[in-house]
Amino acid sequence: MYIAGPLADLIRELEKLPTIGPKTAARLAYYLLSAKREDADALAAAIGSLKDRIRLCSRCFSLTEEDPCSICRDLQRDGSMLCVVGEAKDVYAIERTMSFRGRYHVLGGLISPMEGIGVDKLKVKELIERIKPESISEIIVATNPNAEGESTALYLARLLTPLGVNVTRLAYGLPIGGDLDYADEVTLARALEGRRTM
Amino acid sequence: MYIAGPLADLIRELEKLPTIGPKTAARLAYYLLSAKREDADALAAAIGSLKDRIRLCSRCFSLTEEDPCSICRDLQRDGSMLCVVGEAKDVYAIERTMSFRGRYHVLGGLISPMEGIGVDKLKVKELIERIKPESISEIIVATNPNAEGESTALYLARLLTPLGVNVTRLAYGLPIGGDLDYADEVTLARALEGRRTM
């Protein structure tokens, strides 16, 4: 099978990306070939400069161009609420909802004995050190709804509640737009358990 | 909503690509941030250099780095068979099947009165000029199975058959692995029409 070198190069590089299979890679490559030069160049530049321009915020450990990050610098944000997440990308997921106006703290992982990630590898000490100076009254633990996220949340609740902070957890339940029929048993049981008065 | 500038830039550029929505764009961007620097740089370079390195083969009008393209230069290819396609990317689709050993001719579009694409805009003259010198005996018309592809195929058949070439068309029928139930009526009617003795 033959395909022009530069296209084959690009298809091979695109295929390395998650969720991009050979067919999508080919479609994207042909699209980029027919796209405006500015668009292709802008994409290449955005990829090329990404690692150089991004670093971690020294306060909340989310990704930022300037330190501290704009969320930490934003005085409109509610400084008394802190949302604790595992990874920096989780900040983006929550920001997308447009419904949280507090600040964040990125742990840099979740407790996972399987992968050898203990508490010492997470930014827990840094989290505790923020509570007093920032007068934090509520910490929302927004770790993943799985075993690692659960044990991290439990650990944090036990650690932080004695310090006088209200530790809360994201609600479990049925996904909006979902069908009861398709919900797995665990989710459904959690939805029942977490039922609320209407 | 806040997100670090360089990441936002990349997500915005990725979202312009076909089949890439906001969520996939974000996933890809975070992946590229955590990927090895060589991988990100290789992707950026492949995108950036694509347009400079690719041109059209002067003989078959497929995409190539060198002119004529490797398929036109390959003496192992069966020079008596020509597969006519609408776009350069169709060459890639057929090459992927590994079941065609002839050469190609890219029309650069399909006849479409709606979009104002007439025969004069397609590489039809160039196709006719190849028949004699390359002693072509069969032309397989592999245009898309839609109205434009059909009318282009019909036009080519009427034009080329008098020149002593055997003009054939890709078979219509049920997709392999498909379910009779799910096949649309037109495809099913074509499959019936094209039935073959076993």
Tab-separated table of C-alpha atoms in Angstrom:
chain	number	residue	atom	x	y	z
A	1	MET	CA	0.000	0.000	0.000
A	2	TYR	CA	1.293	3.407	-0.902
A	3	ILE	CA	0.620	6.781	0.599
A	4	ALA	CA	2.597	10.005	0.216
A	5	GLY	CA	5.322	10.330	2.905
A	6	PRO	CA	4.241	13.545	4.621
A	7	LEU	CA	0.655	12.326	4.888
A	8	ALA	CA	1.784	8.960	6.221
A	9	ASP	CA	3.938	10.774	8.816
A	10	LEU	CA	0.990	12.825	9.988
A	11	ILE	CA	-1.405	9.875	10.057
A	12	ARG	CA	1.101	7.900	12.133
A	13	GLU	CA	1.462	10.760	14.626
A	14	LEU	CA	-2.296	11.322	14.847
A	15	GLU	CA	-2.939	7.628	15.466
A	16	LYS	CA	-0.919	7.862	18.681
A	17	LEU	CA	-3.592	10.132	20.179
A	18	PRO	CA	-6.279	8.612	22.378
A	19	THR	CA	-9.650	7.909	20.700
A	20	ILE	CA	-8.076	8.452	17.241
A	21	GLY	CA	-8.070	5.279	15.140
A	22	PRO	CA	-6.535	4.801	11.693
A	23	LYS	CA	-9.647	6.000	9.828
A	24	THR	CA	-10.115	9.147	11.893
A	25	ALA	CA	-6.388	9.840	11.634
A	26	ALA	CA	-6.616	9.640	7.837
A	27	ARG	CA	-9.700	11.847	7.762
A	28	LEU	CA	-8.022	14.460	9.947
A	29	ALA	CA	-4.847	14.376	7.885
A	30	TYR	CA	-6.726	14.939	4.625
A	31	TYR	CA	-8.722	17.671	6.296
A	32	LEU	CA	-5.548	19.431	7.437
A	33	LEU	CA	-4.176	19.177	3.930
A	34	SER	CA	-7.220	20.943	2.525
A	35	ALA	CA	-7.611	23.384	5.427
A	36	LYS	CA	-6.419	26.970	5.321
A	37	ARG	CA	-2.699	27.313	5.935
A	38	GLU	CA	-3.296	29.611	8.951
A	39	ASP	CA	-5.450	26.964	10.610
A	40	ALA	CA	-2.917	24.185	10.125
A	41	ASP	CA	-0.092	26.447	11.295
A	42	ALA	CA	-2.073	27.597	14.338
A	43	LEU	CA	-2.686	23.989	15.332
A	44	ALA	CA	0.969	23.056	14.857
A	45	ALA	CA	2.055	26.077	16.896
A	46	ALA	CA	-0.447	25.378	19.680
A	47	ILE	CA	0.836	21.813	20.011
A	48	GLY	CA	4.477	22.812	19.737
A	49	SER	CA	4.379	25.575	22.341
A	50	LEU	CA	2.055	23.854	24.805
A	51	LYS	CA	4.679	22.273	27.034
A	52	ASP	CA	6.832	25.383	27.117
A	53	ARG	CA	4.029	27.715	28.080
A	54	ILE	CA	2.215	25.616	30.688
A	55	ARG	CA	3.258	25.091	34.311
A	56	LEU	CA	1.649	24.302	37.647
A	57	CYS	CA	0.152	26.997	39.853
A	58	SER	CA	2.233	27.092	43.052
A	59	ARG	CA	-0.899	27.501	45.139
A	60	CYS	CA	-3.547	25.162	43.715
A	61	PHE	CA	-1.375	23.033	41.351
A	62	SER	CA	-3.687	23.438	38.403
A	63	LEU	CA	-2.258	24.184	34.954
A	64	THR	CA	-1.479	27.778	34.217
A	65	GLU	CA	0.538	30.118	32.066
A	66	GLU	CA	1.200	32.599	34.891
A	67	ASP	CA	1.785	31.783	38.539
A	68	PRO	CA	-0.459	31.997	40.560
A	69	CYS	CA	-3.195	30.986	38.136
A	70	SER	CA	-6.094	33.278	37.206
A	71	ILE	CA	-8.510	31.401	39.455
A	72	CYS	CA	-6.264	31.895	42.478
A	73	ARG	CA	-5.812	35.562	41.503
A	74	ASP	CA	-9.516	36.179	40.813
A	75	LEU	CA	-10.962	38.155	43.744
A	76	GLN	CA	-14.510	37.508	42.497
A	77	ARG	CA	-14.073	33.863	43.417
A	78	ASP	CA	-15.437	32.620	46.735
A	79	GLY	CA	-12.251	32.006	48.718
A	80	SER	CA	-14.009	30.076	51.468
A	81	MET	CA	-14.828	27.116	49.209
A	82	LEU	CA	-12.208	24.759	47.869
A	83	CYS	CA	-12.878	22.028	45.356
A	84	VAL	CA	-10.334	19.202	45.654
A	85	VAL	CA	-9.718	17.188	42.477
A	86	GLY	CA	-7.303	14.459	41.471
A	87	GLU	CA	-5.952	15.771	38.203
A	88	ALA	CA	-5.587	19.189	36.604
A	89	LYS	CA	-7.972	18.188	33.826
A	90	ASP	CA	-10.728	17.718	36.402
A	91	VAL	CA	-10.586	21.483	37.029
A	92	TYR	CA	-11.511	21.968	33.384
A	93	ALA	CA	-14.412	19.500	33.694
A	94	ILE	CA	-15.844	21.386	36.679
A	95	GLU	CA	-15.189	24.838	35.194
A	96	ARG	CA	-17.176	23.739	32.156
A	97	THR	CA	-20.293	23.325	34.317
A	98	MET	CA	-20.138	27.073	35.148
A	99	SER	CA	-21.660	26.262	38.523
A	100	PHE	CA	-18.714	26.465	40.906
A	101	ARG	CA	-17.406	29.852	41.981
A	102	GLY	CA	-14.855	28.795	44.595
A	103	ARG	CA	-11.211	27.847	44.119
A	104	TYR	CA	-9.464	24.541	43.451
A	105	HIS	CA	-6.777	22.286	44.823
A	106	VAL	CA	-5.266	19.628	42.589
A	107	LEU	CA	-3.903	16.601	44.453
A	108	GLY	CA	-1.858	15.386	41.517
A	109	GLY	CA	-3.312	11.888	41.719
A	110	LEU	CA	-5.473	9.660	43.901
A	111	ILE	CA	-4.512	7.210	46.628
A	112	SER	CA	-3.832	3.921	44.836
A	113	PRO	CA	-2.031	1.076	46.613
A	114	MET	CA	-2.105	-0.843	43.297
A	115	GLU	CA	-0.055	1.813	41.552
A	116	GLY	CA	1.997	2.604	44.635
A	117	ILE	CA	0.559	6.099	45.043
A	118	GLY	CA	0.412	6.924	48.726
A	119	VAL	CA	-0.662	10.079	50.522
A	120	ASP	CA	2.936	11.343	50.534
A	121	LYS	CA	2.856	11.651	46.722
A	122	LEU	CA	-0.244	13.853	46.766
A	123	LYS	CA	-0.461	17.574	47.562
A	124	VAL	CA	-2.229	16.928	50.888
A	125	LYS	CA	0.214	18.826	53.098
A	126	GLU	CA	-0.153	21.814	50.770
A	127	LEU	CA	-3.939	21.491	51.061
A	128	ILE	CA	-3.852	21.590	54.871
A	129	GLU	CA	-1.522	24.593	54.754
A	130	ARG	CA	-4.111	26.557	52.753
A	131	ILE	CA	-7.032	26.102	55.182
A	132	LYS	CA	-6.052	28.653	57.873
A	133	PRO	CA	-4.552	31.496	55.784
A	134	GLU	CA	-7.375	31.331	53.229
A	135	SER	CA	-10.118	30.902	55.899
A	136	ILE	CA	-11.563	27.923	54.069
A	137	SER	CA	-14.863	26.722	55.513
A	138	GLU	CA	-15.928	24.069	52.981
A	139	ILE	CA	-13.908	21.544	51.030
A	140	ILE	CA	-15.790	19.774	48.254
A	141	VAL	CA	-14.060	16.510	47.418
A	142	ALA	CA	-14.597	15.996	43.691
A	143	THR	CA	-12.461	12.928	43.115
A	144	ASN	CA	-13.497	10.277	40.589
A	145	PRO	CA	-16.444	8.040	41.490
A	146	ASN	CA	-14.285	4.907	41.701
A	147	ALA	CA	-12.310	2.988	44.324
A	148	GLU	CA	-9.267	5.317	44.277
A	149	GLY	CA	-11.442	8.436	44.353
A	150	GLU	CA	-13.545	7.029	47.173
A	151	SER	CA	-10.638	6.098	49.415
A	152	THR	CA	-8.962	9.450	48.784
A	153	ALA	CA	-12.216	11.213	49.695
A	154	LEU	CA	-12.602	9.158	52.872
A	155	TYR	CA	-9.002	9.809	53.858
A	156	LEU	CA	-9.432	13.564	53.333
A	157	ALA	CA	-12.710	13.653	55.275
A	158	ARG	CA	-11.087	11.966	58.282
A	159	LEU	CA	-8.065	14.221	58.066
A	160	LEU	CA	-9.799	17.557	57.495
A	161	THR	CA	-13.033	17.386	59.521
A	162	PRO	CA	-11.130	17.625	62.866
A	163	LEU	CA	-9.571	20.840	61.549
A	164	GLY	CA	-13.003	22.462	61.585
A	165	VAL	CA	-13.707	22.325	57.848
A	166	ASN	CA	-16.968	21.099	56.376
A	167	VAL	CA	-15.916	18.294	54.007
A	168	THR	CA	-18.507	17.435	51.331
A	169	ARG	CA	-18.549	15.012	48.399
A	170	LEU	CA	-20.118	15.241	44.928
A	171	ALA	CA	-23.539	13.577	44.770
A	172	TYR	CA	-23.892	10.142	43.229
A	173	GLY	CA	-26.962	9.334	41.207
A	174	LEU	CA	-28.475	8.838	37.805
A	175	PRO	CA	-26.914	10.761	34.955
A	176	ILE	CA	-29.277	13.402	33.555
A	177	GLY	CA	-30.929	12.252	30.351
A	178	GLY	CA	-30.172	8.665	31.248
A	179	ASP	CA	-32.651	5.827	31.315
A	180	LEU	CA	-33.384	3.947	34.539
A	181	ASP	CA	-33.212	0.754	32.549
A	182	TYR	CA	-29.637	1.338	31.504
A	183	ALA	CA	-28.290	2.469	34.874
A	184	ASP	CA	-25.962	-0.048	36.512
A	185	GLU	CA	-26.989	-1.476	39.877
A	186	VAL	CA	-24.378	0.392	41.888
A	187	THR	CA	-25.370	3.775	40.476
A	188	LEU	CA	-29.054	3.000	40.962
A	189	ALA	CA	-28.467	1.897	44.554
A	190	ARG	CA	-26.549	5.123	45.183
A	191	ALA	CA	-29.328	7.154	43.595
A	192	LEU	CA	-31.865	5.491	45.914
A	193	GLU	CA	-29.647	6.008	48.923
A	194	GLY	CA	-29.200	9.677	48.040
A	195	ARG	CA	-32.894	10.381	47.323
A	196	ARG	CA	-34.113	13.848	48.217
A	197	THR	CA	-37.466	15.282	49.264
A	198	MET	CA	-39.167	17.116	46.408
B	1	MET	CA	-14.963	29.701	33.032
B	2	TYR	CA	-11.209	29.730	33.212
B	3	ILE	CA	-8.627	27.582	31.507
B	4	ALA	CA	-4.928	28.219	31.007
B	5	GLY	CA	-4.248	30.166	27.772
B	6	PRO	CA	-2.032	27.703	25.911
B	7	LEU	CA	-4.430	24.844	26.601
B	8	ALA	CA	-7.416	26.942	25.543
B	9	ASP	CA	-5.572	27.834	22.320
B	10	LEU	CA	-4.936	24.192	21.537
B	11	ILE	CA	-8.473	23.094	22.407
B	12	ARG	CA	-9.880	25.816	20.147
B	13	GLU	CA	-7.654	24.720	17.261
B	14	LEU	CA	-8.464	21.040	17.771
B	15	GLU	CA	-12.195	21.746	17.841
B	16	LYS	CA	-11.987	23.042	14.278
B	17	LEU	CA	-11.129	19.541	13.069
B	18	PRO	CA	-13.918	17.333	11.734
B	19	THR	CA	-15.350	14.756	14.180
B	20	ILE	CA	-13.583	16.483	17.106
B	21	GLY	CA	-16.038	17.992	19.604
B	22	PRO	CA	-15.217	20.082	22.678
B	23	LYS	CA	-14.783	17.065	24.968
B	24	THR	CA	-12.513	15.147	22.619
B	25	ALA	CA	-10.541	18.337	21.971
B	26	ALA	CA	-9.994	18.755	25.714
B	27	ARG	CA	-9.020	15.115	26.130
B	28	LEU	CA	-6.526	15.346	23.280
B	29	ALA	CA	-5.069	18.602	24.621
B	30	TYR	CA	-4.509	17.159	28.089
B	31	TYR	CA	-3.041	14.062	26.514
B	32	LEU	CA	-0.592	16.125	24.475
B	33	LEU	CA	0.397	17.995	27.606
B	34	SER	CA	1.272	14.753	29.362
B	35	ALA	CA	2.750	13.038	26.295
B	36	LYS	CA	6.459	12.794	25.611
B	37	ARG	CA	7.914	15.978	24.160
B	38	GLU	CA	9.184	14.119	21.043
B	39	ASP	CA	5.674	12.900	20.287
B	40	ALA	CA	4.105	16.344	20.598
B	41	ASP	CA	6.891	17.898	18.541
B	42	ALA	CA	6.623	15.208	15.868
B	43	LEU	CA	2.896	15.861	15.549
B	44	ALA	CA	3.399	19.623	15.356
B	45	ALA	CA	6.098	19.175	12.722
B	46	ALA	CA	4.002	16.746	10.677
B	47	ILE	CA	1.114	19.208	10.598
B	48	GLY	CA	3.326	22.211	9.937
B	49	SER	CA	5.261	20.711	7.044
B	50	LEU	CA	2.353	18.884	5.413
B	51	LYS	CA	1.334	21.565	2.953
B	52	ASP	CA	4.913	22.362	1.951
B	53	ARG	CA	5.858	18.772	1.259
B	54	ILE	CA	2.740	17.562	-0.558
B	55	ARG	CA	1.817	18.230	-4.175
B	56	LEU	CA	-0.198	16.614	-6.945
B	57	CYS	CA	1.243	13.946	-9.194
B	58	SER	CA	1.348	15.403	-12.718
B	59	ARG	CA	0.204	12.109	-14.172
B	60	CYS	CA	-2.551	10.757	-11.894
B	61	PHE	CA	-3.235	13.852	-9.709
B	62	SER	CA	-2.993	11.955	-6.459
B	63	LEU	CA	-1.065	13.438	-3.540
B	64	THR	CA	2.649	12.886	-3.556
B	65	GLU	CA	5.963	14.138	-2.244
B	66	GLU	CA	7.816	13.420	-5.505
B	67	ASP	CA	6.466	13.797	-9.001
B	68	PRO	CA	5.444	11.407	-10.534
B	69	CYS	CA	4.111	9.578	-7.483
B	70	SER	CA	5.403	6.181	-6.352
B	71	ILE	CA	2.354	4.399	-7.736
B	72	CYS	CA	2.924	5.873	-11.220
B	73	ARG	CA	6.636	5.013	-10.959
B	74	ASP	CA	6.071	1.489	-9.624
B	75	LEU	CA	6.734	-0.971	-12.451
B	76	GLN	CA	5.197	-3.814	-10.452
B	77	ARG	CA	1.798	-2.149	-10.853
B	78	ASP	CA	-0.517	-3.340	-13.596
B	79	GLY	CA	-0.416	-0.445	-16.046
B	80	SER	CA	-3.391	-1.681	-18.059
B	81	MET	CA	-5.869	-1.025	-15.238
B	82	LEU	CA	-6.831	2.441	-14.125
B	83	CYS	CA	-9.021	3.190	-11.111
B	84	VAL	CA	-10.782	6.548	-11.470
B	85	VAL	CA	-11.698	8.289	-8.209
B	86	GLY	CA	-13.137	11.666	-7.291
B	87	GLU	CA	-10.742	12.825	-4.588
B	88	ALA	CA	-7.148	12.056	-3.654
B	89	LYS	CA	-8.278	10.615	-0.348
B	90	ASP	CA	-10.221	7.938	-2.206
B	91	VAL	CA	-6.884	6.584	-3.426
B	92	TYR	CA	-5.951	6.028	0.204
B	93	ALA	CA	-9.273	4.247	0.872
B	94	ILE	CA	-8.704	1.843	-2.021
B	95	GLU	CA	-5.004	1.328	-1.268
B	96	ARG	CA	-6.010	0.309	2.247
B	97	THR	CA	-7.942	-2.652	0.844
B	98	MET	CA	-4.662	-4.020	-0.586
B	99	SER	CA	-6.677	-5.554	-3.401
B	100	PHE	CA	-5.986	-3.264	-6.335
B	101	ARG	CA	-2.678	-3.508	-8.186
B	102	GLY	CA	-3.336	-1.093	-11.044
B	103	ARG	CA	-2.839	2.666	-11.166
B	104	TYR	CA	-5.115	5.606	-10.351
B	105	HIS	CA	-6.560	8.732	-11.878
B	106	VAL	CA	-7.956	11.429	-9.587
B	107	LEU	CA	-10.652	13.579	-11.182
B	108	GLY	CA	-10.424	16.290	-8.549
B	109	GLY	CA	-14.164	16.245	-7.912
B	110	LEU	CA	-17.412	14.844	-9.252
B	111	ILE	CA	-19.926	16.289	-11.697
B	112	SER	CA	-22.301	18.375	-9.589
B	113	PRO	CA	-24.648	20.867	-11.238
B	114	MET	CA	-25.728	21.947	-7.735
B	115	GLU	CA	-22.200	23.067	-6.846
B	116	GLY	CA	-21.440	24.252	-10.349
B	117	ILE	CA	-18.848	21.566	-11.011
B	118	GLY	CA	-18.953	20.643	-14.675
B	119	VAL	CA	-16.819	18.236	-16.688
B	120	ASP	CA	-14.438	21.049	-17.608
B	121	LYS	CA	-13.331	21.350	-13.972
B	122	LEU	CA	-12.410	17.676	-13.741
B	123	LYS	CA	-9.271	15.963	-15.029
B	124	VAL	CA	-11.203	14.163	-17.777
B	125	LYS	CA	-9.119	15.388	-20.711
B	126	GLU	CA	-6.006	14.217	-18.865
B	127	LEU	CA	-7.661	10.827	-18.336
B	128	ILE	CA	-8.386	10.401	-22.057
B	129	GLU	CA	-4.818	11.398	-22.865
B	130	ARG	CA	-3.481	8.565	-20.719
B	131	ILE	CA	-5.424	5.744	-22.414
B	132	LYS	CA	-3.344	5.329	-25.615
B	133	PRO	CA	0.228	5.912	-24.323
B	134	GLU	CA	-0.320	3.686	-21.285
B	135	SER	CA	-2.267	1.009	-23.265
B	136	ILE	CA	-5.082	1.032	-20.722
B	137	SER	CA	-7.633	-1.718	-21.274
B	138	GLU	CA	-9.866	-1.363	-18.208
B	139	ILE	CA	-11.062	1.693	-16.329
B	140	ILE	CA	-12.714	0.998	-12.981
B	141	VAL	CA	-14.903	3.932	-12.008
B	142	ALA	CA	-14.738	4.110	-8.213
B	143	THR	CA	-16.671	7.312	-7.607
B	144	ASN	CA	-18.890	7.676	-4.545
B	145	PRO	CA	-22.149	5.702	-4.459
B	146	ASN	CA	-24.328	8.836	-4.611
B	147	ALA	CA	-25.970	11.048	-7.258
B	148	GLU	CA	-22.785	12.950	-8.177
B	149	GLY	CA	-20.712	9.767	-8.282
B	150	GLU	CA	-23.333	8.011	-10.379
B	151	SER	CA	-23.658	10.746	-12.978
B	152	THR	CA	-19.882	11.087	-13.225
B	153	ALA	CA	-19.602	7.325	-13.726
B	154	LEU	CA	-22.318	7.341	-16.408
B	155	TYR	CA	-20.673	10.251	-18.178
B	156	LEU	CA	-17.288	8.522	-18.171
B	157	ALA	CA	-18.769	5.232	-19.397
B	158	ARG	CA	-20.399	6.973	-22.386
B	159	LEU	CA	-17.244	8.901	-23.136
B	160	LEU	CA	-14.693	6.140	-22.763
B	161	THR	CA	-16.400	2.984	-24.035
B	162	PRO	CA	-16.255	4.205	-27.693
B	163	LEU	CA	-12.492	4.583	-27.243
B	164	GLY	CA	-12.222	0.813	-26.849
B	165	VAL	CA	-11.753	0.699	-23.074
B	166	ASN	CA	-13.682	-1.623	-20.810
B	167	VAL	CA	-15.359	0.707	-18.294
B	168	THR	CA	-16.459	-1.002	-15.049
B	169	ARG	CA	-18.029	0.240	-11.841
B	170	LEU	CA	-17.613	-0.827	-8.207
B	171	ALA	CA	-20.282	-3.312	-7.100
B	172	TYR	CA	-23.218	-2.127	-5.027
B	173	GLY	CA	-24.587	-4.359	-2.322
B	174	LEU	CA	-24.785	-5.153	1.334
B	175	PRO	CA	-21.880	-4.082	3.481
B	176	ILE	CA	-19.980	-7.058	4.919
B	177	GLY	CA	-20.895	-7.738	8.526
B	178	GLY	CA	-24.104	-5.820	8.066
B	179	ASP	CA	-27.568	-7.027	8.932
B	180	LEU	CA	-30.238	-7.412	6.247
B	181	ASP	CA	-32.651	-5.758	8.635
B	182	TYR	CA	-30.630	-2.586	8.841
B	183	ALA	CA	-29.909	-2.211	5.140
B	184	ASP	CA	-31.757	0.677	3.510
B	185	GLU	CA	-34.172	-0.141	0.682
B	186	VAL	CA	-32.008	1.282	-2.092
B	187	THR	CA	-28.936	-0.707	-1.048
B	188	LEU	CA	-31.027	-3.849	-0.673
B	189	ALA	CA	-32.635	-3.340	-4.103
B	190	ARG	CA	-29.150	-2.886	-5.603
B	191	ALA	CA	-27.921	-6.017	-3.833
B	192	LEU	CA	-30.823	-7.985	-5.314
B	193	GLU	CA	-30.235	-6.541	-8.756
B	194	GLY	CA	-26.539	-7.403	-8.577
B	195	ARG	CA	-27.015	-10.945	-7.268
B	196	ARG	CA	-24.473	-13.495	-8.443
B	197	THR	CA	-24.579	-17.235	-9.020
B	198	MET	CA	-22.880	-19.165	-6.234
